[in-house]
mmCIF file of C-alpha atoms in Angstrom:
data_model
loop_
_atom_site.group_PDB
_atom_site.id
_atom_site.type_symbol
_atom_site.label_atom_id
_atom_site.label_comp_id
_atom_site.label_asym_id
_atom_site.label_seq_id
_atom_site.Cartn_x
_atom_site.Cartn_y
_atom_site.Cartn_z
ATOM 1 C CA MET A 249 -12.336 -8.485 -2.117
ATOM 2 C CA GLU A 250 -13.876 -6.079 -4.556
ATOM 3 C CA THR A 251 -13.989 -7.311 -8.153
ATOM 4 C CA SER A 252 -14.183 -5.330 -11.353
ATOM 5 C CA LYS A 253 -14.006 -6.292 -14.980
ATOM 6 C CA LYS A 254 -10.540 -5.948 -16.312
ATOM 7 C CA VAL A 255 -9.522 -5.784 -19.924
ATOM 8 C CA LEU A 256 -5.953 -5.823 -21.106
ATOM 9 C CA GLY A 257 -5.440 -2.291 -22.421
ATOM 10 C CA LYS A 258 -3.642 -1.233 -25.560
ATOM 11 C CA SER A 259 -0.569 -0.092 -23.657
ATOM 12 C CA ALA A 260 -0.276 -3.431 -21.911
ATOM 13 C CA ARG A 261 -0.764 -5.291 -25.226
ATOM 14 C CA ASP A 262 1.861 -3.202 -26.863
ATOM 15 C CA ALA A 263 4.364 -3.676 -23.975
ATOM 16 C CA LEU A 264 3.666 -7.366 -24.099
ATOM 17 C CA ALA A 265 4.285 -7.525 -27.858
ATOM 18 C CA LYS A 266 7.540 -5.662 -27.459
ATOM 19 C CA THR A 267 8.590 -8.045 -24.661
ATOM 20 C CA ASP A 268 7.871 -11.073 -26.905
ATOM 21 C CA ALA A 269 9.866 -9.541 -29.773
ATOM 22 C CA ARG A 270 12.890 -8.786 -27.589
ATOM 23 C CA ARG A 271 12.816 -12.184 -26.032
ATOM 24 C CA ASP A 272 12.747 -13.855 -29.453
ATOM 25 C CA VAL A 273 15.774 -11.864 -30.649
ATOM 26 C CA VAL A 274 18.110 -11.642 -27.620
ATOM 27 C CA PRO A 275 17.883 -14.132 -24.724
ATOM 28 C CA THR A 276 18.867 -12.118 -21.626
ATOM 29 C CA THR A 277 19.550 -13.065 -18.002
ATOM 30 C CA TYR A 278 20.432 -10.981 -14.985
ATOM 31 C CA GLN A 279 22.654 -11.759 -12.086
ATOM 32 C CA LEU A 280 23.576 -9.941 -8.845
ATOM 33 C CA HIS A 281 27.221 -8.978 -8.921
ATOM 34 C CA PRO A 282 29.338 -10.698 -6.236
ATOM 35 C CA SER A 283 30.203 -7.266 -4.796
ATOM 36 C CA SER A 284 26.528 -6.794 -3.909
ATOM 37 C CA LEU A 285 25.904 -10.253 -2.545
ATOM 38 C CA GLY A 286 27.569 -9.464 0.786
ATOM 39 C CA ASP A 287 26.276 -5.960 1.197
ATOM 40 C CA PRO A 288 24.663 -5.902 4.627
ATOM 41 C CA ASN A 289 22.330 -2.986 3.683
ATOM 42 C CA PHE A 290 21.087 -4.853 0.658
ATOM 43 C CA LYS A 291 20.523 -7.999 2.764
ATOM 44 C CA LYS A 292 18.513 -5.892 5.193
ATOM 45 C CA LEU A 293 16.458 -4.432 2.309
ATOM 46 C CA ARG A 294 15.677 -7.815 0.872
ATOM 47 C CA GLN A 295 14.665 -9.101 4.308
ATOM 48 C CA SER A 296 12.351 -6.134 5.000
ATOM 49 C CA LEU A 297 10.657 -6.386 1.582
ATOM 50 C CA THR A 298 10.358 -10.218 1.977
ATOM 51 C CA GLN A 299 8.699 -9.749 5.363
ATOM 52 C CA TRP A 300 6.340 -7.163 3.975
ATOM 53 C CA VAL A 301 5.140 -9.270 1.084
ATOM 54 C CA ASN A 302 4.843 -12.403 3.285
ATOM 55 C CA SER A 303 2.719 -10.608 5.838
ATOM 56 C CA TYR A 304 0.040 -10.409 3.166
ATOM 57 C CA VAL A 305 0.396 -13.519 0.994
ATOM 58 C CA ILE A 306 0.673 -15.901 3.924
ATOM 59 C CA ARG A 307 -3.133 -15.706 3.950
ATOM 60 C CA ASP A 308 -3.143 -17.266 0.474
ATOM 61 C CA GLN A 309 -0.763 -20.073 1.701
ATOM 62 C CA MET A 310 2.117 -18.472 -0.139
ATOM 63 C CA THR A 311 5.627 -17.717 1.052
ATOM 64 C CA VAL A 312 8.449 -15.738 -0.526
ATOM 65 C CA ARG A 313 11.940 -17.056 -0.032
ATOM 66 C CA ASP A 314 13.779 -15.535 -3.004
ATOM 67 C CA ILE A 315 12.381 -11.986 -3.652
ATOM 68 C CA SER A 316 13.209 -11.893 -7.318
ATOM 69 C CA ALA A 317 12.710 -15.471 -8.418
ATOM 70 C CA ASP A 318 9.448 -15.920 -6.493
ATOM 71 C CA LEU A 319 7.844 -12.728 -7.788
ATOM 72 C CA ALA A 320 9.066 -12.931 -11.399
ATOM 73 C CA ASP A 321 6.147 -14.979 -12.671
ATOM 74 C CA GLY A 322 3.634 -12.584 -11.233
ATOM 75 C CA TYR A 323 1.498 -15.003 -9.158
ATOM 76 C CA ILE A 324 2.722 -13.940 -5.674
ATOM 77 C CA LEU A 325 3.029 -10.319 -6.778
ATOM 78 C CA ALA A 326 -0.596 -10.359 -7.891
ATOM 79 C CA ALA A 327 -1.715 -11.937 -4.561
ATOM 80 C CA PHE A 328 0.242 -9.352 -2.599
ATOM 81 C CA LEU A 329 -1.249 -6.369 -4.485
ATOM 82 C CA GLU A 330 -4.731 -7.801 -4.434
ATOM 83 C CA ARG A 331 -4.531 -8.279 -0.725
ATOM 84 C CA ILE A 332 -3.089 -4.850 0.023
ATOM 85 C CA THR A 333 -5.512 -2.966 -2.262
ATOM 86 C CA ASN A 334 -8.599 -5.247 -1.904
ATOM 87 C CA GLU A 335 -9.084 -5.081 -5.683
ATOM 88 C CA ARG A 336 -9.122 -7.727 -8.344
ATOM 89 C CA ILE A 337 -6.080 -7.028 -10.537
ATOM 90 C CA VAL A 338 -5.581 -10.336 -12.492
ATOM 91 C CA GLU A 339 -8.374 -12.446 -13.910
ATOM 92 C CA PRO A 340 -8.722 -15.760 -11.957
ATOM 93 C CA GLN A 341 -8.509 -17.855 -15.144
ATOM 94 C CA LEU A 342 -4.980 -16.524 -15.790
ATOM 95 C CA LEU A 343 -3.912 -17.393 -12.285
ATOM 96 C CA ALA A 344 -5.189 -20.927 -12.766
ATOM 97 C CA THR A 345 -2.676 -21.678 -15.548
ATOM 98 C CA SER A 346 1.126 -21.791 -15.541
ATOM 99 C CA SER A 347 2.180 -21.293 -19.163
ATOM 100 C CA GLU A 348 4.774 -18.749 -20.198
ATOM 101 C CA ARG A 349 2.125 -16.803 -22.013
ATOM 102 C CA SER A 350 -0.067 -16.607 -18.887
ATOM 103 C CA LYS A 351 2.895 -15.431 -16.806
ATOM 104 C CA GLN A 352 3.454 -12.588 -19.258
ATOM 105 C CA LEU A 353 -0.242 -11.669 -19.181
ATOM 106 C CA ILE A 354 -0.254 -11.734 -15.325
ATOM 107 C CA VAL A 355 2.731 -9.465 -15.105
ATOM 108 C CA SER A 356 1.343 -7.191 -17.855
ATOM 109 C CA SER A 357 -1.963 -6.862 -15.878
ATOM 110 C CA ILE A 358 -0.030 -5.981 -12.715
ATOM 111 C CA VAL A 359 2.079 -3.336 -14.435
ATOM 112 C CA SER A 360 -1.065 -1.806 -16.029
ATOM 113 C CA TYR A 361 -2.745 -1.608 -12.659
ATOM 114 C CA ILE A 362 0.310 -0.087 -10.980
ATOM 115 C CA GLU A 363 0.673 2.578 -13.677
ATOM 116 C CA LYS A 364 -3.066 3.475 -13.806
ATOM 117 C CA ASN A 365 -4.091 3.175 -10.151
ATOM 118 C CA LEU A 366 -0.922 3.830 -8.125
ATOM 119 C CA LYS A 367 0.615 6.255 -10.615
ATOM 120 C CA ILE A 368 3.943 4.443 -10.566
ATOM 121 C CA GLN A 369 5.522 4.369 -14.046
ATOM 122 C CA GLN A 370 8.066 2.064 -15.519
ATOM 123 C CA ASP A 371 11.549 3.551 -15.541
ATOM 124 C CA ALA A 372 14.451 1.932 -17.380
ATOM 125 C CA GLN A 373 16.750 3.003 -14.539
ATOM 126 C CA ARG A 374 14.644 1.304 -11.949
ATOM 127 C CA TRP A 375 12.121 -1.338 -13.127
ATOM 128 C CA THR A 376 10.419 -2.620 -16.224
ATOM 129 C CA MET A 377 8.032 -5.352 -17.146
ATOM 130 C CA ASP A 378 10.833 -6.981 -19.124
ATOM 131 C CA GLY A 379 13.085 -6.899 -16.089
ATOM 132 C CA ILE A 380 10.470 -8.579 -13.858
ATOM 133 C CA LEU A 381 9.815 -11.296 -16.351
ATOM 134 C CA ALA A 382 13.524 -11.896 -16.844
ATOM 135 C CA ASN A 383 14.029 -12.260 -13.079
ATOM 136 C CA ASP A 384 16.118 -9.117 -12.833
ATOM 137 C CA ILE A 385 16.497 -8.627 -9.035
ATOM 138 C CA SER A 386 17.051 -4.897 -9.585
ATOM 139 C CA SER A 387 13.649 -4.502 -11.307
ATOM 140 C CA VAL A 388 11.763 -6.546 -8.713
ATOM 141 C CA VAL A 389 13.311 -4.773 -5.684
ATOM 142 C CA CYS A 390 12.965 -1.314 -7.191
ATOM 143 C CA LEU A 391 9.317 -1.934 -7.977
ATOM 144 C CA LEU A 392 8.743 -3.047 -4.323
ATOM 145 C CA VAL A 393 10.516 0.052 -2.986
ATOM 146 C CA ASP A 394 8.410 2.306 -5.246
ATOM 147 C CA LEU A 395 5.302 0.532 -3.979
ATOM 148 C CA ALA A 396 6.461 1.096 -0.449
ATOM 149 C CA HIS A 397 6.805 4.783 -1.111
ATOM 150 C CA VAL A 398 3.183 5.060 -2.269
ATOM 151 C CA ILE A 399 1.406 2.453 -0.068
ATOM 152 C CA GLY A 400 3.646 2.544 3.006
ATOM 153 C CA CYS A 401 5.755 -0.308 4.292
ATOM 154 C CA PRO A 402 5.945 -0.921 8.060
ATOM 155 C CA TYR A 403 9.406 -2.452 7.909
ATOM 156 C CA ALA A 404 12.492 -0.193 7.864
ATOM 157 C CA LEU A 405 14.177 0.133 4.489
ATOM 158 C CA PRO A 406 17.897 1.071 4.585
ATOM 159 C CA SER A 407 18.762 4.341 2.838
ATOM 160 C CA ASN A 408 21.126 4.847 -0.095
ATOM 161 C CA VAL A 409 21.371 1.233 -1.258
ATOM 162 C CA SER A 410 22.949 0.598 -4.660
ATOM 163 C CA ILE A 411 23.519 -2.788 -6.318
ATOM 164 C CA ALA A 412 25.521 -3.986 -9.229
ATOM 165 C CA ILE A 413 23.796 -6.149 -11.847
ATOM 166 C CA ILE A 414 25.439 -8.313 -14.475
ATOM 167 C CA LYS A 415 23.405 -8.432 -17.695
ATOM 168 C CA ARG A 416 24.157 -11.425 -19.828
ATOM 169 C CA GLU A 417 23.012 -11.436 -23.471
ATOM 170 C CA GLU A 418 23.418 -14.319 -25.859
ATOM 171 C CA LEU A 419 24.181 -12.696 -29.171
ATOM 172 C CA PRO A 420 24.782 -14.468 -32.523
ATOM 173 C CA ASP A 421 28.516 -13.777 -32.263
ATOM 174 C CA GLY A 422 28.872 -14.804 -28.647
ATOM 175 C CA VAL A 423 27.984 -13.865 -25.080
ATOM 176 C CA LYS A 424 28.036 -10.251 -23.896
ATOM 177 C CA ASN A 425 28.274 -9.390 -20.240
ATOM 178 C CA LYS A 426 27.624 -5.852 -19.039
ATOM 179 C CA THR A 427 27.683 -4.708 -15.403
ATOM 180 C CA THR A 428 25.514 -1.703 -14.361
ATOM 181 C CA VAL A 429 24.968 -0.081 -11.009
ATOM 182 C CA HIS A 430 21.451 0.727 -9.869
ATOM 183 C CA LYS A 431 20.437 2.996 -7.018
ATOM 184 C CA VAL A 432 17.646 1.116 -5.291
ATOM 185 C CA THR A 433 16.795 3.364 -2.330
ATOM 186 C CA ALA A 434 17.468 7.020 -1.516
ATOM 187 C CA ASP A 435 16.747 8.780 1.821
ATOM 188 C CA GLU A 436 14.158 6.311 3.128
ATOM 189 C CA THR A 437 13.679 8.065 6.424
ATOM 190 C CA LYS A 438 11.200 10.549 4.867
ATOM 191 C CA TYR A 439 9.050 7.631 3.730
ATOM 192 C CA MET A 440 9.123 6.026 7.179
ATOM 193 C CA ILE A 441 7.651 9.272 8.466
ATOM 194 C CA GLN A 442 3.882 9.206 8.261
ATOM 195 C CA ALA A 443 1.797 12.337 7.796
ATOM 196 C CA THR A 444 0.270 11.935 11.308
ATOM 197 C CA ALA A 445 1.267 15.113 13.047
ATOM 198 C CA ALA A 446 0.312 18.766 13.076
ATOM 199 C CA MET A 447 -1.214 20.207 9.948
ATOM 200 C CA ARG A 448 -1.296 23.885 9.837
ATOM 201 C CA VAL A 449 -2.321 26.606 7.408
ATOM 202 C CA ASN A 450 0.347 29.270 7.208
ATOM 203 C CA GLU A 451 -0.186 32.981 6.873
ATOM 204 C CA GLY A 452 -0.045 32.691 3.054
ATOM 205 C CA GLY A 453 -2.937 30.288 3.122
ATOM 206 C CA SER A 454 -0.956 27.213 1.990
ATOM 207 C CA LEU A 455 -0.882 23.922 3.846
ATOM 208 C CA ASP A 456 2.008 23.066 6.068
ATOM 209 C CA VAL A 457 2.355 19.524 7.440
ATOM 210 C CA ALA A 458 4.684 18.880 10.302
ATOM 211 C CA LEU A 459 5.518 15.230 10.091
ATOM 212 C CA GLU A 460 6.127 12.994 13.112
ATOM 213 C CA ALA A 461 8.031 9.780 12.901
ATOM 214 C CA THR A 462 5.970 6.732 13.716
ATOM 215 C CA ASP A 463 7.483 3.557 14.960
ATOM 216 C CA LEU A 464 6.732 -0.150 14.901
ATOM 217 C CA THR A 465 6.648 -0.506 18.661
ATOM 218 C CA LYS A 466 4.904 -3.462 20.113
ATOM 219 C CA TYR A 467 1.867 -2.161 21.918
ATOM 220 C CA GLU A 468 -0.056 -3.656 24.800
ATOM 221 C CA PRO A 469 -3.752 -3.998 24.018
ATOM 222 C CA ASP A 470 -5.635 -0.827 24.754
ATOM 223 C CA ALA A 471 -9.299 -0.099 25.456
ATOM 224 C CA PHE A 472 -10.257 -0.501 21.798
ATOM 225 C CA ASP A 473 -8.437 -3.841 21.425
ATOM 226 C CA LYS A 474 -10.401 -5.152 24.398
ATOM 227 C CA LEU A 475 -13.628 -3.959 22.911
ATOM 228 C CA PHE A 476 -12.859 -5.458 19.502
ATOM 229 C CA ASP A 477 -11.987 -8.780 21.036
ATOM 230 C CA SER A 478 -15.446 -8.934 22.645
ATOM 231 C CA THR A 479 -17.962 -9.870 19.869
ATOM 232 C CA GLU A 480 -21.081 -8.885 21.842
ATOM 233 C CA ARG A 481 -19.661 -5.562 23.088
ATOM 234 C CA MET A 482 -18.292 -4.732 19.712
ATOM 235 C CA LYS A 483 -21.680 -5.159 18.123
ATOM 236 C CA GLU A 484 -23.017 -2.403 20.337
ATOM 237 C CA VAL A 485 -19.951 -0.176 19.798
ATOM 238 C CA THR A 486 -20.282 -0.570 16.056
ATOM 239 C CA ARG A 487 -23.901 0.453 16.228
ATOM 240 C CA LEU A 488 -22.935 3.597 18.174
ATOM 241 C CA LEU A 489 -20.072 4.442 15.829
ATOM 242 C CA LEU A 490 -22.291 4.086 12.763
ATOM 243 C CA GLU A 491 -24.874 6.272 14.320
ATOM 244 C CA PHE A 492 -22.188 8.783 15.181
ATOM 245 C CA VAL A 493 -20.918 8.889 11.597
ATOM 246 C CA ASN A 494 -24.319 9.216 10.062
ATOM 247 C CA THR A 495 -25.375 11.905 12.459
ATOM 248 C CA HIS A 496 -22.435 14.079 11.463
ATOM 249 C CA LEU A 497 -22.665 13.366 7.723
ATOM 250 C CA GLU A 498 -26.434 13.614 7.258
ATOM 251 C CA GLY A 499 -26.135 17.341 6.605
ATOM 252 C CA LEU A 500 -24.148 16.418 3.507
ATOM 253 C CA ASN A 501 -26.690 13.850 2.382
ATOM 254 C CA ILE A 502 -24.349 11.018 3.130
ATOM 255 C CA ARG A 503 -25.448 7.886 4.935
ATOM 256 C CA ILE A 504 -23.735 4.581 5.230
ATOM 257 C CA ASN A 505 -25.038 1.210 6.581
ATOM 258 C CA ASN A 506 -21.639 -0.303 7.400
ATOM 259 C CA LEU A 507 -18.426 1.280 8.677
ATOM 260 C CA THR A 508 -16.499 -0.375 5.754
ATOM 261 C CA LYS A 509 -18.562 1.748 3.444
ATOM 262 C CA LEU A 510 -16.872 4.889 4.775
ATOM 263 C CA GLU A 511 -14.979 6.202 1.711
ATOM 264 C CA SER A 512 -11.722 8.117 2.085
ATOM 265 C CA ALA A 513 -13.395 11.378 1.008
ATOM 266 C CA PHE A 514 -16.245 10.762 3.541
ATOM 267 C CA LEU A 515 -13.569 10.464 6.313
ATOM 268 C CA VAL A 516 -12.188 13.869 5.382
ATOM 269 C CA LEU A 517 -15.699 15.367 5.367
ATOM 270 C CA LEU A 518 -16.502 13.723 8.679
ATOM 271 C CA ILE A 519 -13.466 15.218 10.381
ATOM 272 C CA GLY A 520 -14.335 18.628 9.008
ATOM 273 C CA SER A 521 -17.879 18.328 10.335
ATOM 274 C CA LEU A 522 -16.652 17.198 13.719
ATOM 275 C CA GLY A 523 -14.095 19.992 13.972
ATOM 276 C CA ASP A 524 -16.635 22.512 12.646
ATOM 277 C CA PHE A 525 -14.425 23.737 9.789
ATOM 278 C CA PHE A 526 -14.608 23.706 6.036
ATOM 279 C CA VAL A 527 -12.015 21.610 4.196
ATOM 280 C CA PRO A 528 -11.181 23.184 0.819
ATOM 281 C CA VAL A 529 -11.593 20.618 -1.988
ATOM 282 C CA TYR A 530 -8.075 21.312 -3.294
ATOM 283 C CA PHE A 531 -6.761 19.611 -0.170
ATOM 284 C CA TYR A 532 -8.263 16.243 -1.088
ATOM 285 C CA ASP A 533 -9.972 14.362 -3.856
ATOM 286 C CA LEU A 534 -13.701 14.251 -3.503
ATOM 287 C CA THR A 535 -14.142 11.457 -6.061
ATOM 288 C CA PRO A 536 -10.829 9.516 -5.979
ATOM 289 C CA GLY A 537 -10.506 7.337 -8.997
ATOM 290 C CA SER A 538 -7.359 5.487 -8.046
ATOM 291 C CA THR A 539 -5.816 3.804 -5.062
ATOM 292 C CA ALA A 540 -3.164 6.441 -4.928
ATOM 293 C CA ALA A 541 -5.801 9.205 -4.667
ATOM 294 C CA LYS A 542 -7.521 7.285 -1.863
ATOM 295 C CA LEU A 543 -4.255 6.877 -0.048
ATOM 296 C CA GLU A 544 -3.626 10.596 -0.178
ATOM 297 C CA ASN A 545 -7.143 11.296 1.126
ATOM 298 C CA VAL A 546 -6.516 8.999 4.105
ATOM 299 C CA ARG A 547 -3.067 10.513 4.724
ATOM 300 C CA PHE A 548 -4.602 13.964 4.794
ATOM 301 C CA ALA A 549 -7.479 12.799 7.127
ATOM 302 C CA ILE A 550 -5.041 11.338 9.621
ATOM 303 C CA SER A 551 -3.010 14.503 9.585
ATOM 304 C CA MET A 552 -6.153 16.505 10.425
ATOM 305 C CA MET A 553 -6.906 14.082 13.287
ATOM 306 C CA ALA A 554 -3.425 14.724 14.675
ATOM 307 C CA GLU A 555 -3.931 18.488 14.418
ATOM 308 C CA LEU A 556 -7.099 18.049 16.504
ATOM 309 C CA GLY A 557 -4.999 16.498 19.276
ATOM 310 C CA ILE A 558 -5.877 12.858 18.505
ATOM 311 C CA ASP A 559 -3.105 10.341 19.087
ATOM 312 C CA VAL A 560 -3.103 8.540 15.730
ATOM 313 C CA LYS A 561 -0.123 6.175 16.300
ATOM 314 C CA ARG A 562 -2.223 3.150 16.975
ATOM 315 C CA ILE A 563 -4.936 3.536 14.367
ATOM 316 C CA ASN A 564 -3.627 0.503 12.580
ATOM 317 C CA ALA A 565 -2.567 -1.514 15.612
ATOM 318 C CA SER A 566 -3.707 -5.046 15.344
ATOM 319 C CA GLY A 567 -3.437 -6.896 18.638
ATOM 320 C CA LYS A 568 0.048 -6.225 19.989
ATOM 321 C CA THR A 569 1.870 -5.229 16.863
ATOM 322 C CA LYS A 570 1.557 -3.060 13.865
ATOM 323 C CA THR A 571 2.149 -5.273 10.855
ATOM 324 C CA HIS A 572 0.600 -3.312 7.948
ATOM 325 C CA PRO A 573 0.753 0.293 6.893
ATOM 326 C CA PRO A 574 -2.281 2.227 8.329
ATOM 327 C CA LEU A 575 -3.114 4.120 5.118
ATOM 328 C CA ALA A 576 -3.344 0.986 3.028
ATOM 329 C CA ASP A 577 -5.431 -0.910 5.613
ATOM 330 C CA ILE A 578 -7.996 1.889 5.783
ATOM 331 C CA VAL A 579 -8.187 2.128 2.015
ATOM 332 C CA ARG A 580 -8.681 -1.584 1.680
ATOM 333 C CA LYS A 581 -11.537 -1.345 4.187
ATOM 334 C CA ASP A 582 -9.930 -3.337 7.004
ATOM 335 C CA VAL A 583 -12.711 -3.333 9.535
ATOM 336 C CA LYS A 584 -10.482 -3.046 12.618
ATOM 337 C CA SER A 585 -8.479 -0.133 11.206
ATOM 338 C CA ILE A 586 -11.556 1.815 10.143
ATOM 339 C CA SER A 587 -13.298 1.058 13.444
ATOM 340 C CA ARG A 588 -10.316 2.241 15.502
ATOM 341 C CA CYS A 589 -10.144 5.382 13.455
ATOM 342 C CA ILE A 590 -13.809 6.183 14.053
ATOM 343 C CA TYR A 591 -13.585 5.124 17.648
ATOM 344 C CA TYR A 592 -10.873 7.677 18.306
ATOM 345 C CA LEU A 593 -12.993 10.385 16.678
ATOM 346 C CA PHE A 594 -15.974 9.325 18.716
ATOM 347 C CA GLN A 595 -14.038 9.355 21.955
ATOM 348 C CA THR A 596 -12.819 12.919 21.131
ATOM 349 C CA PHE A 597 -16.190 14.397 19.994
ATOM 350 C CA LYS A 598 -18.830 12.262 21.816
ATOM 351 C CA SER A 599 -21.517 13.822 23.878
ATOM 352 C CA PRO A 600 -21.639 13.055 27.606
ATOM 353 C CA ALA A 601 -24.616 10.820 26.979
ATOM 354 C CA SER A 602 -22.735 8.706 24.518
ATOM 355 C CA GLN A 603 -20.114 7.050 26.594
ATOM 356 C CA VAL A 604 -18.481 3.782 25.523
ATOM 357 C CA ALA A 605 -17.213 1.771 28.458
ATOM 358 C CA ALA A 606 -13.879 0.129 27.959
#
């Protein structure tokens, strides 16, 4: 996991101070309205989001059972985001303590990262730091849905789900209950469609992307899976793939010594070099400074591969199933996802003398 020095920014400190002030004045709790408890679509949404988070945090010996209560203190949410982005988001010393103050700092660090790197902003109508800390299920679920839209979630999210939340405030003159309705999901089908099909430049010179729905079908192991499972054969394949990448990038003064060093912008440049076409820089970010920008680069690269006739549906297949979104796995430098991507390019553009036996 990559590490970088994190300092709690002014915006995070200000937000934390406001949270402290509000909590001191008005104790507030949130409860799912009985009318939403039995909603089958909301049950499905909670189930999908829970499976998504658990598919990552299980590697840290964590398990989510209650999506709002288990994520409210920030510990599991931090582990999930750090796994999916491969970046250090919360300082280890904070995660080693369990005080209320440390929980607030953890959630504050997470929110700061999400706003800066994933370009997802707090929205009073969807989610806030206050809401997460107060165990507001609407805030937690809306945040996860927004993350799914940016990062990609392999589990189907039902469309047009709304829930009712009872907000309970303990005021000096008594208890005040207020019920509000929150729209959690919209048309989720467009987010389940990955940009992995034909990319075309229309007559006006602008980019058209024809999207093709991808599924979560269980796949039988293919030639690449068999190669990857053979340590000795994969060593030789990795050497060939690395040589292949460097040969086609050397004209751009780019050389890598490990496939996991292939940055998202390098992948775009590699595909352009292989296809013998120039990729205008306004189609991608040459120096992506955020996870969101890297995700967009990979999304664009995969769409170009599809345009070149490469079947990209299995780029992120791991064994027999696809459990994680392909874009996120390539960005976080998952070795199998990157190797499969380069292997498909190699198989498409290799010279007759560079055969890889399955």
